[in-house]
Amino acid sequence: MPKVIHIATECYPAAKAGGLGDVVGALPKYQNQNGFSAEVIIPQYNLPWISEQTKEKVYSSSISVDNETIHFSINKVIDQTLGYALYFADIKGKFDRPSIYLHSDGKGFADEVERNISFQRSVLQWLSVEKYSPDVIHCHDHMTGLIPFMTQYSPDYHKLKDKPIIFTIHNGQYHGAFDWKHKNQLPNYDLKHNGLLDWDNQIHSLASAIKCAWHVNTVSPNYMQEIIENSDTLQSLYHQEKEKCSGILNGIDDQIWNPATDEMTYSKLKGSNFKNFKSENKNALVQEYNLVRRRPLIGFIGRFAHQKGADLLCHSIEEALSSNLKINFIILGSGDKIIEQKVKGLSDKYPREVIALIMYNESVARKLYAGCDFMMMPSRFEPCGLNQLFAMRYGTIPIVHEIGGLKDTVRDIDDGGEGLVLKGLKPEDFLYNYKRVTELYQNRTRLQNQIKFISQLNYSWNKSAQEYISLYKRYLKKVTT
Ligand code: GLC
């Protein structure tokens, strides 16, 4: 069987900060089930799941980064229940920390550039060993964005030169751009290729990946279209490379996200009785958080970052509740301290209508997917978005801004679609939809029919896993012909 290796900085359940972790943790499993052997390598962080695993050291060596000798080893997780082989790059002094990207005060690590370069170089050195060499290399986001350049233009990795290399953009907002003064951390290469690293006079990981990868994809077709048409500094580059760009919609792991077996919800789905499933889980939430009874319950789950629009949501809740709309909200997330304060402020003012859960907690999130009536996603941009897919699987109606992957997955209920679509993010767009929420909530038959409809949709990874495999095969053919 041909083999692909996914190179990334997150992989659920080992290490997850967001959707990237969900994707890298699930896609390979479905590729293995579809006839393409898939493996994953991520850095070895000092995180609980990783520490608990029994690991076998399969390779060790060192690299010289800007005159510093960095020792590393590659460890393979024994006892595979994940559905794919998972490796960790244990790079001393760089990744053996208790978090993925940020200090506990929320600030990024000062040595981010060096960390990312040492990870990319260690992995390529290991993959250059015949026994571990894959047929296809698949990199995810800017943290692995220099790999396409390195495999093709650095003599250190000449053995990987002809391997098709695919680059997936999960979030095009982060570029991994840094000053040329870090150039000495890169492996050997002929300086005449400097242009392939550069964008706006910086070493630009994302731009370099777009230039050098054999194929570039985003995690939904619509998001690719959006960034080709409008994306600040990189627009001309996307335009120039658009022939090798495409969009492949993410899926969800429907074995892990299964309301019939989910141990973290208050109550499991029995047969296909979504009516009971929803009411049992909602009642438990209403009781636990002492919410006003018999009202629609809207949830929000996500990072408090500009992208996700939690600030706009807060504003709209204030307006809705002060104009006496009878809706409850539960907000689960953390991040931007100003937004955290806003959410807490709302909950202080409306303690029985707004619940603020300032944290990231998988188990609480699952209770919200199961128990809320609606899930709100007012993202300013969204490469794919997974929460709307999780929500629908648990019979929760999504309310989404009409952009990115949200547009590809949720059409408006009035057009026979899956949820409620926010045409814009102005206060009136929210208020108009809050009114539709209360109307829909009162129309029990329509509500139940909608729940039935969305809970039966199939967003399993199978389809997307096959699309990626076709892509790999297309490029593998090019190598052999
Ligand atoms: C990022 C994007 C999100 C996407 C996820 C997985 O977190 O913001 O839209 O679903 O990556 O690809």
PDB file of N, CA, C and O and ligand atoms in Angstrom, residues 18-21 23 141 169-171 219 250 303 307-308 381-386, ligand 1:
ATOM      1  N   GLY A  18      -7.247  23.371  18.492  1.00  0.00           N
ATOM      2  CA  GLY A  18      -8.418  23.767  17.702  1.00  0.00           C
ATOM      3  C   GLY A  18      -8.727  22.724  16.646  1.00  0.00           C
ATOM      4  O   GLY A  18      -8.332  21.553  16.776  1.00  0.00           O
ATOM      5  N   GLY A  19      -9.405  23.167  15.590  1.00  0.00           N
ATOM      6  CA  GLY A  19      -9.874  22.255  14.546  1.00  0.00           C
ATOM      7  C   GLY A  19      -8.762  21.487  13.847  1.00  0.00           C
ATOM      8  O   GLY A  19      -8.971  20.358  13.394  1.00  0.00           O
ATOM      9  N   LEU A  20      -7.583  22.093  13.755  1.00  0.00           N
ATOM     10  CA  LEU A  20      -6.444  21.392  13.140  1.00  0.00           C
ATOM     11  C   LEU A  20      -6.221  20.036  13.816  1.00  0.00           C
ATOM     12  O   LEU A  20      -6.007  19.018  13.146  1.00  0.00           O
ATOM     13  N   GLY A  21      -6.301  20.038  15.141  1.00  0.00           N
ATOM     14  CA  GLY A  21      -6.118  18.799  15.899  1.00  0.00           C
ATOM     15  C   GLY A  21      -7.182  17.762  15.568  1.00  0.00           C
ATOM     16  O   GLY A  21      -6.886  16.572  15.404  1.00  0.00           O
ATOM     17  N   VAL A  23      -8.848  17.461  12.770  1.00  0.00           N
ATOM     18  CA  VAL A  23      -8.664  16.947  11.407  1.00  0.00           C
ATOM     19  C   VAL A  23      -7.500  15.963  11.346  1.00  0.00           C
ATOM     20  O   VAL A  23      -7.632  14.848  10.831  1.00  0.00           O
ATOM     21  N   ASP A 141      -0.722  23.659   7.635  1.00  0.00           N
ATOM     22  CA  ASP A 141      -0.560  25.029   8.144  1.00  0.00           C
ATOM     23  C   ASP A 141       0.905  25.501   8.190  1.00  0.00           C
ATOM     24  O   ASP A 141       1.836  24.732   8.017  1.00  0.00           O
ATOM     25  N   ILE A 169      -4.159  24.341   3.986  1.00  0.00           N
ATOM     26  CA  ILE A 169      -4.326  25.568   4.791  1.00  0.00           C
ATOM     27  C   ILE A 169      -5.586  25.425   5.636  1.00  0.00           C
ATOM     28  O   ILE A 169      -6.698  25.390   5.109  1.00  0.00           O
ATOM     29  N   HIS A 170      -5.406  25.330   6.938  1.00  0.00           N
ATOM     30  CA  HIS A 170      -6.562  25.267   7.844  1.00  0.00           C
ATOM     31  C   HIS A 170      -6.961  26.663   8.261  1.00  0.00           C
ATOM     32  O   HIS A 170      -8.104  26.904   8.627  1.00  0.00           O
ATOM     33  N   ASN A 171      -5.979  27.545   8.323  1.00  0.00           N
ATOM     34  CA  ASN A 171      -6.276  28.922   8.681  1.00  0.00           C
ATOM     35  C   ASN A 171      -5.264  29.843   8.005  1.00  0.00           C
ATOM     36  O   ASN A 171      -4.110  29.900   8.406  1.00  0.00           O
ATOM     37  N   VAL A 219      -9.715  23.940   3.490  1.00  0.00           N
ATOM     38  CA  VAL A 219     -10.593  22.913   4.043  1.00  0.00           C
ATOM     39  C   VAL A 219     -12.070  23.089   3.673  1.00  0.00           C
ATOM     40  O   VAL A 219     -12.937  22.440   4.245  1.00  0.00           O
ATOM     41  N   ASN A 250     -13.778  19.500   5.088  1.00  0.00           N
ATOM     42  CA  ASN A 250     -13.503  18.618   6.225  1.00  0.00           C
ATOM     43  C   ASN A 250     -14.684  17.713   6.517  1.00  0.00           C
ATOM     44  O   ASN A 250     -15.828  18.028   6.191  1.00  0.00           O
ATOM     45  N   ARG A 303     -13.007  29.671  20.560  1.00  0.00           N
ATOM     46  CA  ARG A 303     -11.999  30.589  21.073  1.00  0.00           C
ATOM     47  C   ARG A 303     -12.541  32.014  21.002  1.00  0.00           C
ATOM     48  O   ARG A 303     -13.244  32.366  20.060  1.00  0.00           O
ATOM     49  N   GLN A 307     -11.599  36.196  14.872  1.00  0.00           N
ATOM     50  CA  GLN A 307     -12.203  35.340  13.839  1.00  0.00           C
ATOM     51  C   GLN A 307     -13.599  34.856  14.207  1.00  0.00           C
ATOM     52  O   GLN A 307     -14.505  34.827  13.384  1.00  0.00           O
ATOM     53  N   LYS A 308     -13.777  34.461  15.469  1.00  0.00           N
ATOM     54  CA  LYS A 308     -14.990  33.731  15.845  1.00  0.00           C
ATOM     55  C   LYS A 308     -16.189  34.617  16.168  1.00  0.00           C
ATOM     56  O   LYS A 308     -17.300  34.125  16.342  1.00  0.00           O
ATOM     57  N   PHE A 381     -14.526  35.097   9.510  1.00  0.00           N
ATOM     58  CA  PHE A 381     -14.142  34.206   8.409  1.00  0.00           C
ATOM     59  C   PHE A 381     -14.044  32.805   8.994  1.00  0.00           C
ATOM     60  O   PHE A 381     -13.884  32.638  10.196  1.00  0.00           O
ATOM     61  N   GLU A 382     -14.189  31.812   8.162  1.00  0.00           N
ATOM     62  CA  GLU A 382     -14.165  30.436   8.671  1.00  0.00           C
ATOM     63  C   GLU A 382     -13.737  29.463   7.572  1.00  0.00           C
ATOM     64  O   GLU A 382     -14.512  29.150   6.677  1.00  0.00           O
ATOM     65  N   PRO A 383     -12.490  28.991   7.626  1.00  0.00           N
ATOM     66  CA  PRO A 383     -11.990  28.093   6.578  1.00  0.00           C
ATOM     67  C   PRO A 383     -12.879  26.867   6.365  1.00  0.00           C
ATOM     68  O   PRO A 383     -13.150  26.486   5.239  1.00  0.00           O
ATOM     69  N   CYS A 384     -13.322  26.254   7.423  1.00  0.00           N
ATOM     70  CA  CYS A 384     -14.346  25.206   7.279  1.00  0.00           C
ATOM     71  C   CYS A 384     -15.338  25.343   8.418  1.00  0.00           C
ATOM     72  O   CYS A 384     -16.503  25.595   8.217  1.00  0.00           O
ATOM     73  N   GLY A 385     -14.823  25.228   9.652  1.00  0.00           N
ATOM     74  CA  GLY A 385     -15.707  25.204  10.806  1.00  0.00           C
ATOM     75  C   GLY A 385     -16.129  23.766  11.013  1.00  0.00           C
ATOM     76  O   GLY A 385     -16.531  23.075  10.061  1.00  0.00           O
ATOM     77  N   LEU A 386     -15.998  23.296  12.229  1.00  0.00           N
ATOM     78  CA  LEU A 386     -16.410  21.923  12.516  1.00  0.00           C
ATOM     79  C   LEU A 386     -17.608  21.927  13.447  1.00  0.00           C
ATOM     80  O   LEU A 386     -18.419  21.010  13.445  1.00  0.00           O
TER      81      LEU A 386
HETATM   82  C1  GLC B   1      -9.059  25.962  11.682  1.00  0.00           C
HETATM   83  C2  GLC B   1     -10.176  26.776  11.003  1.00  0.00           C
HETATM   84  C3  GLC B   1     -11.488  25.992  10.964  1.00  0.00           C
HETATM   85  C4  GLC B   1     -11.235  24.601  10.391  1.00  0.00           C
HETATM   86  C5  GLC B   1     -10.144  23.904  11.181  1.00  0.00           C
HETATM   87  C6  GLC B   1      -9.826  22.511  10.682  1.00  0.00           C
HETATM   88  O1  GLC B   1      -9.288  25.867  13.048  1.00  0.00           O
HETATM   89  O2  GLC B   1     -10.374  28.009  11.675  1.00  0.00           O
HETATM   90  O3  GLC B   1     -12.436  26.664  10.176  1.00  0.00           O
HETATM   91  O4  GLC B   1     -12.420  23.841  10.449  1.00  0.00           O
HETATM   92  O5  GLC B   1      -8.961  24.653  11.132  1.00  0.00           O
HETATM   93  O6  GLC B   1      -9.472  22.463   9.333  1.00  0.00           O
END
